XYZ file of C-alpha atoms in Angstrom:
488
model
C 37.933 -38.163 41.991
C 34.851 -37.806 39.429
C 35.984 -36.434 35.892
C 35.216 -33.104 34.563
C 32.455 -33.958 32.639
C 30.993 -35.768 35.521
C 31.381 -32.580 37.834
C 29.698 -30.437 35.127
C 26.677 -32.453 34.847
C 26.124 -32.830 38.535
C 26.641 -28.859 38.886
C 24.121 -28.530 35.956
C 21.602 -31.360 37.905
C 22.058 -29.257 41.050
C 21.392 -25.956 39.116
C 18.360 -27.832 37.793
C 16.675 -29.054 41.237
C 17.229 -25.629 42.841
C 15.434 -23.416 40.275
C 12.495 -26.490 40.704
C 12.575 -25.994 44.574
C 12.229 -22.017 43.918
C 9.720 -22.474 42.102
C 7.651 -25.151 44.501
C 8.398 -22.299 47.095
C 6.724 -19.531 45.008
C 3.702 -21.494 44.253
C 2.653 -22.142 47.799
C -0.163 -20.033 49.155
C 1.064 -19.070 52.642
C -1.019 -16.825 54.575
C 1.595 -16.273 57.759
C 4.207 -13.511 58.079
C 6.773 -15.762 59.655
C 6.426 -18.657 56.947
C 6.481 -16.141 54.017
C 9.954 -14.465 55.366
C 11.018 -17.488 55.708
C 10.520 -19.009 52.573
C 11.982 -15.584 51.317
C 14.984 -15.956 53.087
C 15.306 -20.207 51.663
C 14.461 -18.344 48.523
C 17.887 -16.241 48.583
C 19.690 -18.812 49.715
C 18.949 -21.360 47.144
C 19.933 -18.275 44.781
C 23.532 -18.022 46.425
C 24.165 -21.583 46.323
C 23.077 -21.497 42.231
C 25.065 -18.598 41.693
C 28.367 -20.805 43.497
C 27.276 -23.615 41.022
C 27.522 -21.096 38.170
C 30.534 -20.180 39.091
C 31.951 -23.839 39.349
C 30.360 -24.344 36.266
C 32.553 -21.525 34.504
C 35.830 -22.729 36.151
C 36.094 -25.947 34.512
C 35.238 -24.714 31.301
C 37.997 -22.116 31.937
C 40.346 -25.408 33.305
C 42.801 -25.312 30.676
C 40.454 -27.145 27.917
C 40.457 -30.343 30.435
C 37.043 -31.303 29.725
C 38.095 -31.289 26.080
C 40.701 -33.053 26.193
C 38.338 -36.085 28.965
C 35.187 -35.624 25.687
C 37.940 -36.253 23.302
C 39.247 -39.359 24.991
C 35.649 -40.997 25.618
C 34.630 -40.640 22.106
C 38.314 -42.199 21.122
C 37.800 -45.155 23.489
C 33.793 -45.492 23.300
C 32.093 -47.940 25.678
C 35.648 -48.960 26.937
C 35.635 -45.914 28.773
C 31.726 -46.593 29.549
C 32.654 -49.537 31.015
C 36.108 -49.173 32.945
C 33.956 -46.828 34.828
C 31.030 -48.964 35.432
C 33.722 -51.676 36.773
C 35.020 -48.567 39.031
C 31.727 -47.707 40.689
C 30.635 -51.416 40.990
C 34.272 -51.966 43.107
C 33.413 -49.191 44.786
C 30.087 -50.163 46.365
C 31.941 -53.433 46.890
C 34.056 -52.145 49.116
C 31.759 -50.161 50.837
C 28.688 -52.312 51.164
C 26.815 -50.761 54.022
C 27.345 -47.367 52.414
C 24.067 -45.584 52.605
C 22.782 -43.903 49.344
C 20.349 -40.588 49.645
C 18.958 -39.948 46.287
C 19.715 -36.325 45.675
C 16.198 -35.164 44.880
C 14.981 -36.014 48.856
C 16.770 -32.842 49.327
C 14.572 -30.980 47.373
C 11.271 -32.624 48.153
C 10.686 -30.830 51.401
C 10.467 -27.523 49.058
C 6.794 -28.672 47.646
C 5.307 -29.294 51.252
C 2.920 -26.747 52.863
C 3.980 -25.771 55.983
C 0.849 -24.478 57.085
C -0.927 -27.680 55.818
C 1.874 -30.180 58.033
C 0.793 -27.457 60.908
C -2.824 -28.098 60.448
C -2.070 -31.896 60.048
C -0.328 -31.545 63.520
C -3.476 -30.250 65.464
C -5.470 -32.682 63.698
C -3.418 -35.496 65.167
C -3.398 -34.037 68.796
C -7.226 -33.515 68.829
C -7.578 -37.613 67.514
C -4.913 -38.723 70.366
C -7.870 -39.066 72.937
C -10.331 -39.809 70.872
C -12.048 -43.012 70.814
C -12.025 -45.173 66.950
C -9.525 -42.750 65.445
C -7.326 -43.282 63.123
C -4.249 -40.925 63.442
C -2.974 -39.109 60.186
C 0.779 -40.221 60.743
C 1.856 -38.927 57.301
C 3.748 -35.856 58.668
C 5.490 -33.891 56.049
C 8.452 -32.815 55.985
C 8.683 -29.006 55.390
C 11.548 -26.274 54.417
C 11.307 -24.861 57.579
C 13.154 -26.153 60.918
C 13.713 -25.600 64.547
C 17.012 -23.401 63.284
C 14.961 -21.552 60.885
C 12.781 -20.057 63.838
C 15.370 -19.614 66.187
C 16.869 -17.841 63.832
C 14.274 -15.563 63.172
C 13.152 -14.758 66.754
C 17.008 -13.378 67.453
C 17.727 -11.714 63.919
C 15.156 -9.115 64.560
C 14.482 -6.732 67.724
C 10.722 -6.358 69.417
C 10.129 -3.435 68.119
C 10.727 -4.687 64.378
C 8.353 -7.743 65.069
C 9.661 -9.839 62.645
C 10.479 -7.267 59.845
C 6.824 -5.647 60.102
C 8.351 -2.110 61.011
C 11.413 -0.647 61.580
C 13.494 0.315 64.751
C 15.116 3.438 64.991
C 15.565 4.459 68.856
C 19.329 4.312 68.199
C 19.095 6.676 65.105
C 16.546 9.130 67.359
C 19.025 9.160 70.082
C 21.997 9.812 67.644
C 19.835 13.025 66.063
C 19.123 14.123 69.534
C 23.043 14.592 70.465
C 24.090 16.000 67.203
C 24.323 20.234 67.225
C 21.446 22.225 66.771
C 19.123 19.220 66.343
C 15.606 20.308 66.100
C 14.128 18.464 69.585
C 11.574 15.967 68.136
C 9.849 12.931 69.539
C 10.117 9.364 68.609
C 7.102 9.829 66.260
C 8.095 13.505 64.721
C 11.518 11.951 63.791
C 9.546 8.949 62.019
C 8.215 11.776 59.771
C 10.805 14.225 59.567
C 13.977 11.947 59.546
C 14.594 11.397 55.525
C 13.522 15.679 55.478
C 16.065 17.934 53.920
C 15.890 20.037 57.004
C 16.095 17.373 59.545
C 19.424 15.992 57.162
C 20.897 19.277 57.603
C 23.097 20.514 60.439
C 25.155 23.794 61.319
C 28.011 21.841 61.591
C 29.174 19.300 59.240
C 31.770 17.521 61.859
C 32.384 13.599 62.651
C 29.586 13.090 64.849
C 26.905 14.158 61.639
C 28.937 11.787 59.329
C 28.651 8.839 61.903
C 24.703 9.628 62.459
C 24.099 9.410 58.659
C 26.555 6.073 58.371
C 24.453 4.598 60.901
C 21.074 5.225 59.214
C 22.244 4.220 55.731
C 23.928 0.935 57.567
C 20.678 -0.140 59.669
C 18.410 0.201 56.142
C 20.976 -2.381 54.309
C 21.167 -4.659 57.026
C 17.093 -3.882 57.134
C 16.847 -4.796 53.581
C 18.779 -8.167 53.965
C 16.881 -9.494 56.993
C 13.181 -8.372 56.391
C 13.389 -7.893 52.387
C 15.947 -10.758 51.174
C 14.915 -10.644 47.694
C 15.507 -7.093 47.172
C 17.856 -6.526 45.002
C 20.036 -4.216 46.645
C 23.174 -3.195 44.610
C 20.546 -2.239 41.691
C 18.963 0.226 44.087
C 22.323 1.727 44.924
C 23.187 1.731 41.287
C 20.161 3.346 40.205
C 20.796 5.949 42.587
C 24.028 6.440 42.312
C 23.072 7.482 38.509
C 20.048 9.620 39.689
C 22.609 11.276 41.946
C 25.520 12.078 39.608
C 23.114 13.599 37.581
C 21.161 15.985 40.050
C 24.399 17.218 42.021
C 26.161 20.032 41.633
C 28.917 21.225 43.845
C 27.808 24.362 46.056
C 23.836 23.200 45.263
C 22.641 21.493 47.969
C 18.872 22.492 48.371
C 19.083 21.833 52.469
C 22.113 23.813 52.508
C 21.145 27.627 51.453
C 22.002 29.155 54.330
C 25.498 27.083 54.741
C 29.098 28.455 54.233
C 31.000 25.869 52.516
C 34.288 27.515 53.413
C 33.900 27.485 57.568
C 31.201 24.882 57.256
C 28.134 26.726 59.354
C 24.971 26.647 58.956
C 22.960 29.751 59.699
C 19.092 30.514 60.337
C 18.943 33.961 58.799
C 20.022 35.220 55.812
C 21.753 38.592 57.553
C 23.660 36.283 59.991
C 25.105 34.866 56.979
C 25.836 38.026 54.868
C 27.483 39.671 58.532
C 29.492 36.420 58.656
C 30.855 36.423 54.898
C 32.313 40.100 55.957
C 33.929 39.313 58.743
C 37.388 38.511 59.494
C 37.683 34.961 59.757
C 35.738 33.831 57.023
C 38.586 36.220 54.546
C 40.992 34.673 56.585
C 39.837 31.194 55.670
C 38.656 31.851 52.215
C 42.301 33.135 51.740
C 44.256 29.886 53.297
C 42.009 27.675 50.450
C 43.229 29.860 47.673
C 46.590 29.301 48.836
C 46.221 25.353 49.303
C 44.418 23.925 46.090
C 44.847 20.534 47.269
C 42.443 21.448 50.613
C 39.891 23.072 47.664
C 39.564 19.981 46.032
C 39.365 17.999 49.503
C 36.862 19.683 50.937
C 34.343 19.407 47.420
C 35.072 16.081 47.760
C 33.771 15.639 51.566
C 31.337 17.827 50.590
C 29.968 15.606 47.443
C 30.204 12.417 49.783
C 28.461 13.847 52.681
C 25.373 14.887 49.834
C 25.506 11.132 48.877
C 24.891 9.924 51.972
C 21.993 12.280 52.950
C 19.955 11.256 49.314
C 21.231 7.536 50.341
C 19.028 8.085 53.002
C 16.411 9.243 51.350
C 16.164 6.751 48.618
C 16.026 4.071 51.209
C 12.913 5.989 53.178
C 11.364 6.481 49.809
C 11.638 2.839 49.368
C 10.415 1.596 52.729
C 7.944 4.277 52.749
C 5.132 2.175 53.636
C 6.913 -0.500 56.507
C 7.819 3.788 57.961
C 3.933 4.373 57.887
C 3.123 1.064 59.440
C 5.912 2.043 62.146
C 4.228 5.579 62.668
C 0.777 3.887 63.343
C 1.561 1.068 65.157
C 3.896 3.899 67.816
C 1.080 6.193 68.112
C -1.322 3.171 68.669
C 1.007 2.138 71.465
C 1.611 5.485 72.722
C -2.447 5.294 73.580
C -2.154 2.053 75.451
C -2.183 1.777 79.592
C 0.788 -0.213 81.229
C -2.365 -3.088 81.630
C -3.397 -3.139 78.111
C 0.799 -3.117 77.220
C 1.343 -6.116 79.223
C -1.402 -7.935 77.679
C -0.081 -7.242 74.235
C 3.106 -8.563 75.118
C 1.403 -11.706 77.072
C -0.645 -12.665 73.506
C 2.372 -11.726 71.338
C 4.005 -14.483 73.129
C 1.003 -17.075 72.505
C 1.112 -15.434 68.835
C 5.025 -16.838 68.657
C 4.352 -20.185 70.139
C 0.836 -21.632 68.891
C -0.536 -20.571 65.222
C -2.582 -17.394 65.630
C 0.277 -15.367 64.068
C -1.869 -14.138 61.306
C -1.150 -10.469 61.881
C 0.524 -9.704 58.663
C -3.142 -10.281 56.831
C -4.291 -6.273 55.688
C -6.880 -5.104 57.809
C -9.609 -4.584 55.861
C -9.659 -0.305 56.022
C -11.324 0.826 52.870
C -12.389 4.425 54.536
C -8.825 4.685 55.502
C -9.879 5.227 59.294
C -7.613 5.896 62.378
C -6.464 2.721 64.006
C -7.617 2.049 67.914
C -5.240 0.942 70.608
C -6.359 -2.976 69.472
C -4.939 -2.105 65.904
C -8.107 -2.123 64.476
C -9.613 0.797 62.642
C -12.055 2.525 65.127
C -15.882 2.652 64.641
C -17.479 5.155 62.148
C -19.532 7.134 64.615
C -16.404 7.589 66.792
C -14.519 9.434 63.881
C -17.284 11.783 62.870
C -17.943 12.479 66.863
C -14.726 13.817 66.945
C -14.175 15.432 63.675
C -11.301 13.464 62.286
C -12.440 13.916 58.481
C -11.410 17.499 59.098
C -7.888 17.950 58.168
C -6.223 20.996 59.259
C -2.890 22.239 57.584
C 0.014 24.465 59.607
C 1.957 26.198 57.294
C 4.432 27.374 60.415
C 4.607 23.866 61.350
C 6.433 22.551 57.551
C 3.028 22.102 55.719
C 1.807 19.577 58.643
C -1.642 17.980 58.639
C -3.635 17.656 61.974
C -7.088 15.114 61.860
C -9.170 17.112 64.235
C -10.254 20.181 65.870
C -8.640 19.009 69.251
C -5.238 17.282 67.719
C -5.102 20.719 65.923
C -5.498 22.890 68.456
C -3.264 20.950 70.758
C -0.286 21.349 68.639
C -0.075 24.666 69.194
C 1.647 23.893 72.328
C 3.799 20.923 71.064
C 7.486 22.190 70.855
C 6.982 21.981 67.602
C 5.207 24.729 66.861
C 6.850 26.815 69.606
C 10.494 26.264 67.777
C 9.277 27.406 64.446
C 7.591 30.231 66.250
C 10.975 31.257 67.414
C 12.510 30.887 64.080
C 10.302 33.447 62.272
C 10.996 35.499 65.266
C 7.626 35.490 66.492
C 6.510 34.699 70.497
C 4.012 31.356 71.095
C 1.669 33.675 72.805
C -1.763 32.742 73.363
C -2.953 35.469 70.829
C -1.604 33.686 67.902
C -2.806 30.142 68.299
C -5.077 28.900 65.951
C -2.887 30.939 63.363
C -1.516 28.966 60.828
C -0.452 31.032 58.174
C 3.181 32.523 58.388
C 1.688 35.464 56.621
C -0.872 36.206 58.781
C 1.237 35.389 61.651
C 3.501 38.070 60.650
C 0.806 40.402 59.708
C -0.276 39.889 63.112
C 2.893 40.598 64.771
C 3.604 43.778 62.964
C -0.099 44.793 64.208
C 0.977 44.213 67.976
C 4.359 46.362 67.501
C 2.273 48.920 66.371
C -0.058 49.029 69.128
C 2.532 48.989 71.635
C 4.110 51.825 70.273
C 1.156 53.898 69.982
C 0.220 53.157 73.782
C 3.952 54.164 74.895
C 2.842 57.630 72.388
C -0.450 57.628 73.954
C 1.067 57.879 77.949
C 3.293 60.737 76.541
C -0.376 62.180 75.719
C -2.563 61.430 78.646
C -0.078 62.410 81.565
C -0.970 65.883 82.769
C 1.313 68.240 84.797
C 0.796 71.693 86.595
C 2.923 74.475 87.032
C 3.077 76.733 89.856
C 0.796 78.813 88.033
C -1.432 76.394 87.986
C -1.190 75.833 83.987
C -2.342 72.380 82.906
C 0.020 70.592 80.529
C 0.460 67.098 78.648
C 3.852 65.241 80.222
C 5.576 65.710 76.770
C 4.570 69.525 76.346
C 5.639 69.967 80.493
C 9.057 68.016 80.113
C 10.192 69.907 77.061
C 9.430 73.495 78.441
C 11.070 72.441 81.679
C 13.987 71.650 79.732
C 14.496 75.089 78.427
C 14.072 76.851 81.664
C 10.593 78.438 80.918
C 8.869 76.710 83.800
């Protein structure tokens, strides 16, 4: 068994060579999205496995003063210690004479080679193998990544994800869809609207809303550690946890105006709420939580957790805001594709994988911020003045949403979208108020139409003319009333 201090300096040696190999890692130009996850992902390791030398590092100097006590002893006994331990490892190797001996910095050297550049050497040997007078560049290097390392990668993240470029969250959408009162949005809506205070709130706080926003705050974590390895993490919770001690207050949730904490509803209008505070149930359970403190303090609590997770949620979209606006593109660019044009994605994502064309995660060069086409390329110039896509249009009914286009805009106004927020301000999708936007006007509007309708109903009572048997002409109000009193 070595001796302390020999344990300590091999643990410092190995601290050493790692932080070298990190830094050989960060200094190589790689232009691929694969290799530079990868190397992200060696990165964090090599950070784990220093942090486990640390921490053998600060055990033996916590051992009891044993390293001391060995120091001590070797400065007692000078080179007869040197040399009783010489004798050892030459006895040793004496023993074991076909031992083989790997220097411990060929573990390290494969952190300074290219991968790209051994890729590059590859084809260049392949394209010599049939050539005539070639010589053959055998000097294949060695490289940090392996046949595990893209194995690895290929199952760690799903298709839609494509290697950490986006995010997936069918299984999130699906969740939203089931939970109670859940405002019925699309794949791409609930990309937009997901981390929204009013798509994080729901009537009814029960088990099934707690499990939706467990699973959202679980798949961004586990998100974070395979796409982002070097994020630091537990900072980002920390900071928020801070930012969130210091915003909340109990009964004060922004989302939540509109929400009785004591039978824990959510209503739409503000007189559903006020007729529900007088009724009978809500005294009855207002009363049972003035009579049980310990449920009072209970329910704050769930409520206070239950707030955390929702701004959880939102911290991590604020974070990821850009992979989420990738994601929205690259589903509405899909979305546009035929089931042809679909398979051949697929078909040259699959010679993407296998040969060396996967260069995708290179910026397209967008500098007027254009559209992207069903290739993923921005689409020509001419094509987005022809259809007026530098025209933004704004729906106030619709949350403040922005439309590119006359024809995107005026094709919302029969998305469900619109239609549900109609019905919320208590206002019919009729044809006569599309291409209103403003809730003001839309009301204005609707007041205008009551008011018409009652004046025609007035205006019947007006036009209608009866005869007597006299042969007097009079209006159907005038007639009915002196019917009534027996004069006719």
């Amino acid at each position: 068994m070595d001796s302390i201090v020999e344990q300590q300096r091999q643990a410092h040696e190995d601290v050493e060579r790692m932080e070298q190999a990190i830094v050989d890692l960060m200094l190589q130009n790689l232009t691929k999205h694969r290799y530079r996850l990868i190397r992200e992902q060696k990165i964090n390791e090599l950070l784990e496995q220093i942090q486990m030398r640390s921490q053998v590092l600060l055990d033996l100097e916590k051992a009891e003063g044993l390293g001391s006590k060995e120091s001590a002893r070797m400065e007692e006994r000078g080179f007869d210690e040197f040399y009783d331990r010489l004798n050892d490892i030459r006895s040793y190797h004496y023993r074991n004479p076909d031992l083989m001996v790997r220097p411990p910095e060929m573990e390290y050297v494969k952190y300074k080679h290219n991968p790209e550049e051994a890729d590059e050497k590859r084809k260049r040997n392949i394209s010599l193998e049939t050539a005539e007078d070639a010589v053959i560049d055998e000097d294949i290097l060695e490289t940090f990544i392996d046949e595990d390392d893209e194995h690895k990668l290929e199952t760690m993240f799903s298709g839609e994800e494509k290697f950490g470029r986006y995010v997936d969250l069918n299984e999130q959408h699906d969740m939203y869809l089931n939970l109670k009162d859940a405002q019925r949005l699309t794949y791409l809506g609930y990309l937009s609207e997901f981390a929204a205070d009013s798509a994080l709130s729901s009537r009814r706080k029960d088990k099934q809303y707690e499990e939706y926003l467990d699973s959202l705050n679980q798949y961004f974590e586990g998100y974070f550690a395979r796409a982002m390895p070097l994020f630091n993490l537990p900072k980002a919770r920390r900071e928020a946890q801070e930012a969130f001690d210091k915003e909340y207050k109990p009964g004060s949730d922004s989302s939540n105006l509109l929400f009785c904490s004591v039978c824990q509803r959510q209503f739409e209008k503000q007189t559903t709420l006020s007729a529900h505070m007088n009724s009978r149930k809500h005294q009855k359970a207002v009363q049972r939580l003035q009579t049980e403190p310990m449920a009072v303090n209970q329910r704050i609590e769930q409520d206070r957790q239950l707030a955390w997770r929702k701004y959880l949620v939102q911290t991590y979209a604020k974070i990821l805001e850009d992979r989420i606006k990738d994601t929205r593109a690259n589903v509405e660019r899909r979305q546009a594709l035929t089931d042809e044009e679909r398979q051949r994605e697929l078909q040259d994502e699959e010679v993407s994988i296998d040969g060396d064309a996967d260069d995708a995660g290179e910026q397209t060069y967008n500098p007027l911020n254009l559209p992207l086409g069903w290739d993923g390329k921005p689409i020509p110039f001419w094509l987005y003045k022809l259809h007026g896509l530098g025209v933004k249009f704004t729906c106030e009914i619709c949350g403040n949403s922005v439309y590119r286009g006359r024809k995107a805009y005026e094709r919302h106004f029969q998305e469900s979208r619109h239609a549900t927020n109609m019905r919320r301000l208590g206002l019919p999708n009729t044809k006569q108020f599309h291409g209103i936007s403003s809730i003001e006007e839309a009301l204005a509007l609707w007041q205008r139409v009551e008011q018409e309708v009652k004046q025609n109903e007035v205006n019947v009572d007006t036009f209608e003319e009866y005869e007597d048997s006299e042969g007097n002409v009079f209006n159907k109000k005038t007639f009915m009333d002196l019917k009534r009193q027996g004069l006719i």
